[in-house]
Amino acid sequence: MIPRLDDVPGVLGEICRRRLDEVSRRPYGSVPDLGQTLPSFSRALALPGLSLIAEVKRKSPSQGDIAPLDAPAVARSYEQGGARAVSVLTEPHYFAGSDEDLRAVRRAVGLPLLRKDFTVHPSQVPEARALGASAVLLIVAALGGLTGDYLELARRHGLEALVEVHDERELDLALEAGAEIVGVNNRDLVSLRVNMDTAPHLGERARSKGFTGLLVAESGYSRPEELRPLAGRFDAVLVGTSLARSGDWQGAIEALMADSR
Ligand SMILES: O=C(O)c1ccccc1NCC(=O)[C@H](O)[C@H](O)COP(=O)(O)O
């Protein structure tokens, strides 16, 4: 169940190899699961109109420092602004996130949470649930042929999975693996280039192949007009940098989503 990360190029490869090294040092099951009932991620995304997954993001390889956020306070504003789910980055070095951020956000809001991390070891799956996440991120570019095994593991732990792709090959792999929630990332995680045509293109391909699950468009969104190509095609959009940077998190959501509700 450990992916062959030597073959993963660029920044994504670096992040994943470092994460695997860190995670492998922790004793399996070191985060106690309090057995709490967690809200459904997919039900929130399937509500009418375009759902927003708002991300708590302090820094990133493409942007550098974004904002020194207080994770639970920002998540509360996201909830008040009408976000339907919150994504919490828990990777410490490249994104300045932490497991404690996820725990604190769980205590602060009632929305379903996505643990936005680089899942490269099976222990991260039960850990996500124990920290209060309803869903984990599975990046096909990192997991390759193991994507289906991680999906099965997530289901066994009562978690949903956002299966992330950014090209046709990865999309086809995600569909074959049985993904029910597919995230199309406009950002190529190897080159870090953003192409806003990626989500509409791959969304259309997924539907043409008979995919009836949930589609999420990810990365690069900051203006309401950029959401127009998603209307009626995507169930949700995941937004990090532009919201995190705004300082007025509730107002930024209201402005961004004004035409999409
Ligand atoms: O954001 C990055 O620079 C990045 C680099 C390498 C791997 C992952 C990265 N981001 C993860 C994400 O997918 C985004 O945080 C998410 O889609 C939100 O994107 P944005 O609204 O553009 O911050």
PDB file of C-alpha atoms and ligand atoms in Angstrom:
ATOM      1  CA  MET A   1       0.000   0.000   0.000  1.00  0.00           C
ATOM      2  CA  ILE A   2       3.003   2.360  -0.189  1.00  0.00           C
ATOM      3  CA  PRO A   3       3.058   4.116  -3.599  1.00  0.00           C
ATOM      4  CA  ARG A   4       6.210   4.160  -5.769  1.00  0.00           C
ATOM      5  CA  LEU A   5       7.008   7.804  -5.126  1.00  0.00           C
ATOM      6  CA  ASP A   6      10.414   7.729  -6.842  1.00  0.00           C
ATOM      7  CA  ASP A   7       8.522   7.984 -10.121  1.00  0.00           C
ATOM      8  CA  VAL A   8       6.495  11.062  -9.094  1.00  0.00           C
ATOM      9  CA  PRO A   9       8.176  14.156 -10.623  1.00  0.00           C
ATOM     10  CA  GLY A  10       8.485  17.794  -9.547  1.00  0.00           C
ATOM     11  CA  VAL A  11       7.168  19.471  -6.422  1.00  0.00           C
ATOM     12  CA  LEU A  12       4.484  16.842  -5.934  1.00  0.00           C
ATOM     13  CA  GLY A  13       7.146  14.122  -5.750  1.00  0.00           C
ATOM     14  CA  GLU A  14       9.198  16.138  -3.231  1.00  0.00           C
ATOM     15  CA  ILE A  15       6.189  16.798  -0.989  1.00  0.00           C
ATOM     16  CA  CYS A  16       4.979  13.198  -1.087  1.00  0.00           C
ATOM     17  CA  ARG A  17       8.406  11.672  -0.321  1.00  0.00           C
ATOM     18  CA  ARG A  18       8.923  14.018   2.617  1.00  0.00           C
ATOM     19  CA  ARG A  19       5.410  13.297   3.892  1.00  0.00           C
ATOM     20  CA  LEU A  20       5.962   9.537   3.669  1.00  0.00           C
ATOM     21  CA  ASP A  21       9.170   9.871   5.645  1.00  0.00           C
ATOM     22  CA  GLU A  22       7.385  11.845   8.411  1.00  0.00           C
ATOM     23  CA  VAL A  23       4.296   9.677   8.558  1.00  0.00           C
ATOM     24  CA  SER A  24       6.266   6.400   8.632  1.00  0.00           C
ATOM     25  CA  ARG A  25       8.000   7.496  11.844  1.00  0.00           C
ATOM     26  CA  ARG A  26       4.719   7.864  13.746  1.00  0.00           C
ATOM     27  CA  PRO A  27       3.380   4.777  15.527  1.00  0.00           C
ATOM     28  CA  TYR A  28       0.296   3.404  13.691  1.00  0.00           C
ATOM     29  CA  GLY A  29      -2.904   4.465  15.456  1.00  0.00           C
ATOM     30  CA  SER A  30      -1.191   7.194  17.508  1.00  0.00           C
ATOM     31  CA  VAL A  31      -4.192   9.536  17.102  1.00  0.00           C
ATOM     32  CA  PRO A  32      -7.059   8.283  19.311  1.00  0.00           C
ATOM     33  CA  ASP A  33     -10.451   8.075  17.544  1.00  0.00           C
ATOM     34  CA  LEU A  34     -13.167   9.572  19.729  1.00  0.00           C
ATOM     35  CA  GLY A  35     -15.834   7.818  17.638  1.00  0.00           C
ATOM     36  CA  GLN A  36     -17.711  11.008  16.823  1.00  0.00           C
ATOM     37  CA  THR A  37     -20.464  11.054  14.210  1.00  0.00           C
ATOM     38  CA  LEU A  38     -19.309  13.143  11.259  1.00  0.00           C
ATOM     39  CA  PRO A  39     -21.417  15.059   8.721  1.00  0.00           C
ATOM     40  CA  SER A  40     -21.570  13.727   5.149  1.00  0.00           C
ATOM     41  CA  PHE A  41     -19.203  15.419   2.689  1.00  0.00           C
ATOM     42  CA  SER A  42     -21.052  14.155  -0.413  1.00  0.00           C
ATOM     43  CA  ARG A  43     -24.468  15.214   0.864  1.00  0.00           C
ATOM     44  CA  ALA A  44     -23.170  18.758   1.384  1.00  0.00           C
ATOM     45  CA  LEU A  45     -21.700  18.887  -2.131  1.00  0.00           C
ATOM     46  CA  ALA A  46     -24.889  17.507  -3.710  1.00  0.00           C
ATOM     47  CA  LEU A  47     -27.106  20.338  -2.434  1.00  0.00           C
ATOM     48  CA  PRO A  48     -28.686  22.454  -5.233  1.00  0.00           C
ATOM     49  CA  GLY A  49     -26.458  25.068  -6.911  1.00  0.00           C
ATOM     50  CA  LEU A  50     -22.657  25.140  -6.869  1.00  0.00           C
ATOM     51  CA  SER A  51     -21.337  24.151  -3.429  1.00  0.00           C
ATOM     52  CA  LEU A  52     -18.240  25.842  -2.061  1.00  0.00           C
ATOM     53  CA  ILE A  53     -15.452  23.972  -0.294  1.00  0.00           C
ATOM     54  CA  ALA A  54     -13.449  26.752   1.350  1.00  0.00           C
ATOM     55  CA  GLU A  55      -9.837  25.975   2.206  1.00  0.00           C
ATOM     56  CA  VAL A  56      -7.732  26.960   5.210  1.00  0.00           C
ATOM     57  CA  LYS A  57      -4.374  27.613   3.528  1.00  0.00           C
ATOM     58  CA  ARG A  58      -1.460  29.613   5.005  1.00  0.00           C
ATOM     59  CA  LYS A  59       1.193  29.087   2.366  1.00  0.00           C
ATOM     60  CA  SER A  60       1.903  26.967  -0.686  1.00  0.00           C
ATOM     61  CA  PRO A  61       4.730  26.083  -3.055  1.00  0.00           C
ATOM     62  CA  SER A  62       3.179  28.195  -5.846  1.00  0.00           C
ATOM     63  CA  GLN A  63       2.270  31.298  -3.798  1.00  0.00           C
ATOM     64  CA  GLY A  64       4.713  31.324  -0.869  1.00  0.00           C
ATOM     65  CA  ASP A  65       3.214  32.942   2.244  1.00  0.00           C
ATOM     66  CA  ILE A  66      -0.521  33.583   1.861  1.00  0.00           C
ATOM     67  CA  ALA A  67      -1.797  34.625   5.331  1.00  0.00           C
ATOM     68  CA  PRO A  68      -1.046  33.681   8.958  1.00  0.00           C
ATOM     69  CA  LEU A  69      -4.558  32.312   9.567  1.00  0.00           C
ATOM     70  CA  ASP A  70      -6.195  31.310  12.826  1.00  0.00           C
ATOM     71  CA  ALA A  71      -7.729  28.121  11.419  1.00  0.00           C
ATOM     72  CA  PRO A  72     -10.889  27.823  13.607  1.00  0.00           C
ATOM     73  CA  ALA A  73     -11.712  31.552  13.348  1.00  0.00           C
ATOM     74  CA  VAL A  74     -11.378  31.521   9.567  1.00  0.00           C
ATOM     75  CA  ALA A  75     -13.421  28.318   9.282  1.00  0.00           C
ATOM     76  CA  ARG A  76     -16.204  29.941  11.334  1.00  0.00           C
ATOM     77  CA  SER A  77     -16.261  32.890   8.903  1.00  0.00           C
ATOM     78  CA  TYR A  78     -16.303  30.462   5.975  1.00  0.00           C
ATOM     79  CA  GLU A  79     -19.328  28.765   7.516  1.00  0.00           C
ATOM     80  CA  GLN A  80     -21.077  32.108   8.074  1.00  0.00           C
ATOM     81  CA  GLY A  81     -20.367  33.063   4.444  1.00  0.00           C
ATOM     82  CA  GLY A  82     -22.177  29.936   3.238  1.00  0.00           C
ATOM     83  CA  ALA A  83     -19.376  27.444   2.538  1.00  0.00           C
ATOM     84  CA  ARG A  84     -20.788  23.915   2.529  1.00  0.00           C
ATOM     85  CA  ALA A  85     -17.550  22.182   3.502  1.00  0.00           C
ATOM     86  CA  VAL A  86     -14.097  23.196   4.739  1.00  0.00           C
ATOM     87  CA  SER A  87     -10.794  21.848   3.447  1.00  0.00           C
ATOM     88  CA  VAL A  88      -7.966  21.919   6.003  1.00  0.00           C
ATOM     89  CA  LEU A  89      -4.380  21.513   4.839  1.00  0.00           C
ATOM     90  CA  THR A  90      -2.548  19.440   7.446  1.00  0.00           C
ATOM     91  CA  GLU A  91       0.852  19.190   5.709  1.00  0.00           C
ATOM     92  CA  PRO A  92       3.314  21.181   7.878  1.00  0.00           C
ATOM     93  CA  HIS A  93       6.343  22.120   5.747  1.00  0.00           C
ATOM     94  CA  TYR A  94       5.059  23.291   2.379  1.00  0.00           C
ATOM     95  CA  PHE A  95       1.631  24.508   3.595  1.00  0.00           C
ATOM     96  CA  ALA A  96       2.185  25.380   7.306  1.00  0.00           C
ATOM     97  CA  GLY A  97      -0.783  23.218   8.269  1.00  0.00           C
ATOM     98  CA  SER A  98      -1.155  20.792  11.178  1.00  0.00           C
ATOM     99  CA  ASP A  99      -3.288  18.018  12.615  1.00  0.00           C
ATOM    100  CA  GLU A 100      -4.180  20.419  15.415  1.00  0.00           C
ATOM    101  CA  ASP A 101      -5.710  22.802  12.818  1.00  0.00           C
ATOM    102  CA  LEU A 102      -8.052  20.031  11.734  1.00  0.00           C
ATOM    103  CA  ARG A 103      -9.029  19.157  15.327  1.00  0.00           C
ATOM    104  CA  ALA A 104      -9.641  22.838  16.134  1.00  0.00           C
ATOM    105  CA  VAL A 105     -11.725  23.404  12.988  1.00  0.00           C
ATOM    106  CA  ARG A 106     -13.778  20.289  13.832  1.00  0.00           C
ATOM    107  CA  ARG A 107     -14.607  21.855  17.209  1.00  0.00           C
ATOM    108  CA  ALA A 108     -15.405  25.257  15.625  1.00  0.00           C
ATOM    109  CA  VAL A 109     -17.852  24.406  12.812  1.00  0.00           C
ATOM    110  CA  GLY A 110     -20.607  21.936  11.975  1.00  0.00           C
ATOM    111  CA  LEU A 111     -19.636  21.551   8.307  1.00  0.00           C
ATOM    112  CA  PRO A 112     -18.044  18.404   6.862  1.00  0.00           C
ATOM    113  CA  LEU A 113     -14.235  18.645   6.682  1.00  0.00           C
ATOM    114  CA  LEU A 114     -11.807  17.440   4.046  1.00  0.00           C
ATOM    115  CA  ARG A 115      -8.363  16.504   5.330  1.00  0.00           C
ATOM    116  CA  LYS A 116      -6.274  18.050   2.572  1.00  0.00           C
ATOM    117  CA  ASP A 117      -3.033  16.167   2.862  1.00  0.00           C
ATOM    118  CA  PHE A 118      -0.788  14.055   0.707  1.00  0.00           C
ATOM    119  CA  THR A 119      -2.086  10.584   1.470  1.00  0.00           C
ATOM    120  CA  VAL A 120       0.846   8.235   0.883  1.00  0.00           C
ATOM    121  CA  HIS A 121       0.567   5.819   3.820  1.00  0.00           C
ATOM    122  CA  PRO A 122      -2.435   3.773   5.016  1.00  0.00           C
ATOM    123  CA  SER A 123      -2.147   5.155   8.577  1.00  0.00           C
ATOM    124  CA  GLN A 124      -3.216   8.603   7.336  1.00  0.00           C
ATOM    125  CA  VAL A 125      -6.714   7.304   6.589  1.00  0.00           C
ATOM    126  CA  PRO A 126      -7.901   6.273  10.099  1.00  0.00           C
ATOM    127  CA  GLU A 127      -5.948   9.265  11.396  1.00  0.00           C
ATOM    128  CA  ALA A 128      -8.076  11.624   9.240  1.00  0.00           C
ATOM    129  CA  ARG A 129     -11.244  10.212  10.761  1.00  0.00           C
ATOM    130  CA  ALA A 130      -9.853  10.445  14.283  1.00  0.00           C
ATOM    131  CA  LEU A 131      -9.032  14.117  13.691  1.00  0.00           C
ATOM    132  CA  GLY A 132     -12.631  14.802  12.618  1.00  0.00           C
ATOM    133  CA  ALA A 133     -12.484  14.725   8.825  1.00  0.00           C
ATOM    134  CA  SER A 134     -15.389  13.327   6.807  1.00  0.00           C
ATOM    135  CA  ALA A 135     -13.229  12.890   3.702  1.00  0.00           C
ATOM    136  CA  VAL A 136      -9.613  12.344   2.636  1.00  0.00           C
ATOM    137  CA  LEU A 137      -7.788  13.534  -0.460  1.00  0.00           C
ATOM    138  CA  LEU A 138      -6.443  10.859  -2.824  1.00  0.00           C
ATOM    139  CA  ILE A 139      -4.177  12.282  -5.541  1.00  0.00           C
ATOM    140  CA  VAL A 140      -4.020   9.915  -8.518  1.00  0.00           C
ATOM    141  CA  ALA A 141      -0.691  11.403  -9.693  1.00  0.00           C
ATOM    142  CA  ALA A 142       0.828  10.163  -6.399  1.00  0.00           C
ATOM    143  CA  LEU A 143      -1.098   6.925  -5.772  1.00  0.00           C
ATOM    144  CA  GLY A 144      -1.324   5.624  -9.365  1.00  0.00           C
ATOM    145  CA  GLY A 145      -2.619   2.036  -9.414  1.00  0.00           C
ATOM    146  CA  LEU A 146      -3.088   2.053  -5.625  1.00  0.00           C
ATOM    147  CA  THR A 147      -5.926   4.592  -5.861  1.00  0.00           C
ATOM    148  CA  GLY A 148      -8.603   1.870  -5.695  1.00  0.00           C
ATOM    149  CA  ASP A 149      -6.987   0.290  -2.607  1.00  0.00           C
ATOM    150  CA  TYR A 150      -6.973   3.640  -0.803  1.00  0.00           C
ATOM    151  CA  LEU A 151     -10.609   4.218  -1.811  1.00  0.00           C
ATOM    152  CA  GLU A 152     -11.521   0.867  -0.292  1.00  0.00           C
ATOM    153  CA  LEU A 153      -9.527   1.664   2.857  1.00  0.00           C
ATOM    154  CA  ALA A 154     -11.318   5.003   3.218  1.00  0.00           C
ATOM    155  CA  ARG A 155     -14.728   3.288   2.882  1.00  0.00           C
ATOM    156  CA  ARG A 156     -13.762   0.719   5.523  1.00  0.00           C
ATOM    157  CA  HIS A 157     -13.038   3.579   7.910  1.00  0.00           C
ATOM    158  CA  GLY A 158     -16.343   5.310   7.167  1.00  0.00           C
ATOM    159  CA  LEU A 159     -14.685   8.088   5.173  1.00  0.00           C
ATOM    160  CA  GLU A 160     -15.423   9.545   1.774  1.00  0.00           C
ATOM    161  CA  ALA A 161     -12.646  10.438  -0.681  1.00  0.00           C
ATOM    162  CA  LEU A 162     -12.017  13.314  -3.043  1.00  0.00           C
ATOM    163  CA  VAL A 163     -10.072  11.626  -5.853  1.00  0.00           C
ATOM    164  CA  GLU A 164      -7.979  14.280  -7.560  1.00  0.00           C
ATOM    165  CA  VAL A 165      -6.929  14.254 -11.213  1.00  0.00           C
ATOM    166  CA  HIS A 166      -5.449  16.751 -13.646  1.00  0.00           C
ATOM    167  CA  ASP A 167      -5.246  14.958 -16.981  1.00  0.00           C
ATOM    168  CA  GLU A 168      -7.162  12.412 -19.048  1.00  0.00           C
ATOM    169  CA  ARG A 169      -5.051   9.421 -18.008  1.00  0.00           C
ATOM    170  CA  GLU A 170      -5.531  10.193 -14.314  1.00  0.00           C
ATOM    171  CA  LEU A 171      -9.247  10.762 -14.820  1.00  0.00           C
ATOM    172  CA  ASP A 172      -9.664   7.383 -16.518  1.00  0.00           C
ATOM    173  CA  LEU A 173      -7.742   5.727 -13.683  1.00  0.00           C
ATOM    174  CA  ALA A 174      -9.951   7.435 -11.083  1.00  0.00           C
ATOM    175  CA  LEU A 175     -13.118   6.262 -12.832  1.00  0.00           C
ATOM    176  CA  GLU A 176     -11.812   2.689 -13.166  1.00  0.00           C
ATOM    177  CA  ALA A 177     -10.926   2.717  -9.461  1.00  0.00           C
ATOM    178  CA  GLY A 178     -14.562   3.521  -8.634  1.00  0.00           C
ATOM    179  CA  ALA A 179     -14.224   7.134  -7.455  1.00  0.00           C
ATOM    180  CA  GLU A 180     -17.542   8.670  -6.433  1.00  0.00           C
ATOM    181  CA  ILE A 181     -16.215  12.207  -5.920  1.00  0.00           C
ATOM    182  CA  VAL A 182     -13.736  13.395  -8.553  1.00  0.00           C
ATOM    183  CA  GLY A 183     -11.771  16.628  -8.094  1.00  0.00           C
ATOM    184  CA  VAL A 184     -10.302  18.142 -11.256  1.00  0.00           C
ATOM    185  CA  ASN A 185      -7.329  20.297 -10.343  1.00  0.00           C
ATOM    186  CA  ASN A 186      -6.589  23.194 -12.708  1.00  0.00           C
ATOM    187  CA  ARG A 187      -3.114  23.321 -11.125  1.00  0.00           C
ATOM    188  CA  ASP A 188      -0.602  20.865 -12.481  1.00  0.00           C
ATOM    189  CA  LEU A 189       1.031  19.761  -9.221  1.00  0.00           C
ATOM    190  CA  VAL A 190       4.286  18.957 -10.999  1.00  0.00           C
ATOM    191  CA  SER A 191       4.860  22.237 -12.900  1.00  0.00           C
ATOM    192  CA  LEU A 192       2.485  24.319 -10.659  1.00  0.00           C
ATOM    193  CA  ARG A 193       0.993  25.956 -13.777  1.00  0.00           C
ATOM    194  CA  VAL A 194      -2.730  26.754 -13.614  1.00  0.00           C
ATOM    195  CA  ASN A 195      -4.933  26.225 -16.678  1.00  0.00           C
ATOM    196  CA  MET A 196      -8.574  27.142 -16.035  1.00  0.00           C
ATOM    197  CA  ASP A 197      -9.736  25.070 -19.029  1.00  0.00           C
ATOM    198  CA  THR A 198      -8.682  21.823 -17.340  1.00  0.00           C
ATOM    199  CA  ALA A 199     -11.744  21.481 -15.082  1.00  0.00           C
ATOM    200  CA  PRO A 200     -14.412  22.114 -17.774  1.00  0.00           C
ATOM    201  CA  HIS A 201     -12.573  19.803 -20.214  1.00  0.00           C
ATOM    202  CA  LEU A 202     -12.117  16.878 -17.829  1.00  0.00           C
ATOM    203  CA  GLY A 203     -15.564  17.408 -16.296  1.00  0.00           C
ATOM    204  CA  GLU A 204     -17.083  16.964 -19.734  1.00  0.00           C
ATOM    205  CA  ARG A 205     -14.972  13.866 -20.382  1.00  0.00           C
ATOM    206  CA  ALA A 206     -16.054  12.317 -17.066  1.00  0.00           C
ATOM    207  CA  ARG A 207     -19.748  12.834 -17.870  1.00  0.00           C
ATOM    208  CA  SER A 208     -19.292  11.550 -21.438  1.00  0.00           C
ATOM    209  CA  LYS A 209     -17.896   8.343 -19.936  1.00  0.00           C
ATOM    210  CA  GLY A 210     -21.060   7.934 -17.875  1.00  0.00           C
ATOM    211  CA  PHE A 211     -19.716   9.236 -14.541  1.00  0.00           C
ATOM    212  CA  THR A 212     -22.732  10.088 -12.368  1.00  0.00           C
ATOM    213  CA  GLY A 213     -20.853  10.947  -9.171  1.00  0.00           C
ATOM    214  CA  LEU A 214     -19.889  14.359  -7.833  1.00  0.00           C
ATOM    215  CA  LEU A 215     -17.499  16.675  -9.670  1.00  0.00           C
ATOM    216  CA  VAL A 216     -15.370  19.273  -7.917  1.00  0.00           C
ATOM    217  CA  ALA A 217     -13.368  21.976  -9.728  1.00  0.00           C
ATOM    218  CA  GLU A 218     -10.179  22.967  -7.890  1.00  0.00           C
ATOM    219  CA  SER A 219      -7.598  25.789  -7.893  1.00  0.00           C
ATOM    220  CA  GLY A 220      -7.170  29.258  -9.326  1.00  0.00           C
ATOM    221  CA  TYR A 221     -10.661  30.661  -8.672  1.00  0.00           C
ATOM    222  CA  SER A 222     -10.970  34.226  -7.373  1.00  0.00           C
ATOM    223  CA  ARG A 223     -13.762  35.962  -9.369  1.00  0.00           C
ATOM    224  CA  PRO A 224     -17.490  35.133  -9.777  1.00  0.00           C
ATOM    225  CA  GLU A 225     -17.248  35.106 -13.591  1.00  0.00           C
ATOM    226  CA  GLU A 226     -14.645  32.317 -13.418  1.00  0.00           C
ATOM    227  CA  LEU A 227     -17.299  30.079 -11.877  1.00  0.00           C
ATOM    228  CA  ARG A 228     -19.694  30.465 -14.849  1.00  0.00           C
ATOM    229  CA  PRO A 229     -18.213  27.602 -16.935  1.00  0.00           C
ATOM    230  CA  LEU A 230     -18.845  25.310 -13.944  1.00  0.00           C
ATOM    231  CA  ALA A 231     -22.595  25.984 -13.695  1.00  0.00           C
ATOM    232  CA  GLY A 232     -24.694  22.885 -14.312  1.00  0.00           C
ATOM    233  CA  ARG A 233     -21.560  20.748 -14.886  1.00  0.00           C
ATOM    234  CA  PHE A 234     -19.837  20.747 -11.502  1.00  0.00           C
ATOM    235  CA  ASP A 235     -21.300  20.120  -8.063  1.00  0.00           C
ATOM    236  CA  ALA A 236     -18.672  22.064  -6.162  1.00  0.00           C
ATOM    237  CA  VAL A 237     -15.674  24.336  -6.381  1.00  0.00           C
ATOM    238  CA  LEU A 238     -12.688  24.228  -4.007  1.00  0.00           C
ATOM    239  CA  VAL A 239     -11.133  27.635  -3.302  1.00  0.00           C
ATOM    240  CA  GLY A 240      -8.086  28.347  -1.131  1.00  0.00           C
ATOM    241  CA  THR A 241      -5.692  31.222  -1.860  1.00  0.00           C
ATOM    242  CA  SER A 242      -8.130  33.969  -2.896  1.00  0.00           C
ATOM    243  CA  LEU A 243     -10.338  33.450   0.176  1.00  0.00           C
ATOM    244  CA  ALA A 244      -7.491  32.942   2.640  1.00  0.00           C
ATOM    245  CA  ARG A 245      -5.783  36.102   1.443  1.00  0.00           C
ATOM    246  CA  SER A 246      -8.912  38.305   1.598  1.00  0.00           C
ATOM    247  CA  GLY A 247      -8.911  39.101   5.334  1.00  0.00           C
ATOM    248  CA  ASP A 248     -12.731  39.390   5.123  1.00  0.00           C
ATOM    249  CA  TRP A 249     -13.429  35.679   4.684  1.00  0.00           C
ATOM    250  CA  GLN A 250     -17.207  35.845   4.962  1.00  0.00           C
ATOM    251  CA  GLY A 251     -17.445  38.835   2.582  1.00  0.00           C
ATOM    252  CA  ALA A 252     -15.079  37.212   0.081  1.00  0.00           C
ATOM    253  CA  ILE A 253     -17.293  34.119  -0.108  1.00  0.00           C
ATOM    254  CA  GLU A 254     -20.442  36.173  -0.535  1.00  0.00           C
ATOM    255  CA  ALA A 255     -18.814  38.137  -3.387  1.00  0.00           C
ATOM    256  CA  LEU A 256     -17.338  35.065  -5.101  1.00  0.00           C
ATOM    257  CA  MET A 257     -20.542  33.002  -4.942  1.00  0.00           C
ATOM    258  CA  ALA A 258     -22.963  35.860  -5.700  1.00  0.00           C
ATOM    259  CA  ASP A 259     -23.985  34.481  -9.128  1.00  0.00           C
ATOM    260  CA  SER A 260     -23.739  30.778  -8.287  1.00  0.00           C
ATOM    261  CA  ARG A 261     -26.444  30.266  -5.661  1.00  0.00           C
TER     262      ARG A 261
HETATM  263  O1  LIG B   1      -1.227  25.256  -4.135  1.00  0.00           O
HETATM  264  C1  LIG B   1      -0.102  24.823  -4.464  1.00  0.00           C
HETATM  265  O2  LIG B   1       0.846  25.556  -4.774  1.00  0.00           O
HETATM  266  C2  LIG B   1       0.142  23.353  -4.495  1.00  0.00           C
HETATM  267  C3  LIG B   1       1.402  22.885  -4.848  1.00  0.00           C
HETATM  268  C4  LIG B   1       1.686  21.537  -4.845  1.00  0.00           C
HETATM  269  C5  LIG B   1       0.715  20.628  -4.475  1.00  0.00           C
HETATM  270  C6  LIG B   1      -0.556  21.064  -4.116  1.00  0.00           C
HETATM  271  C7  LIG B   1      -0.845  22.412  -4.124  1.00  0.00           C
HETATM  272  N1  LIG B   1      -2.083  22.879  -3.762  1.00  0.00           N
HETATM  273  C8  LIG B   1      -3.138  22.055  -3.326  1.00  0.00           C
HETATM  274  C9  LIG B   1      -4.427  22.422  -3.942  1.00  0.00           C
HETATM  275  O3  LIG B   1      -4.932  21.631  -4.692  1.00  0.00           O
HETATM  276  C10 LIG B   1      -5.037  23.747  -3.647  1.00  0.00           C
HETATM  277  O4  LIG B   1      -4.728  24.087  -2.330  1.00  0.00           O
HETATM  278  C11 LIG B   1      -6.544  23.869  -3.799  1.00  0.00           C
HETATM  279  O5  LIG B   1      -7.029  23.329  -4.969  1.00  0.00           O
HETATM  280  C12 LIG B   1      -6.933  25.369  -3.733  1.00  0.00           C
HETATM  281  O6  LIG B   1      -6.291  26.085  -4.776  1.00  0.00           O
HETATM  282  P1  LIG B   1      -6.212  27.688  -4.784  1.00  0.00           P
HETATM  283  O7  LIG B   1      -7.609  28.198  -4.679  1.00  0.00           O
HETATM  284  O8  LIG B   1      -5.594  28.035  -6.089  1.00  0.00           O
HETATM  285  O9  LIG B   1      -5.386  28.050  -3.613  1.00  0.00           O
END
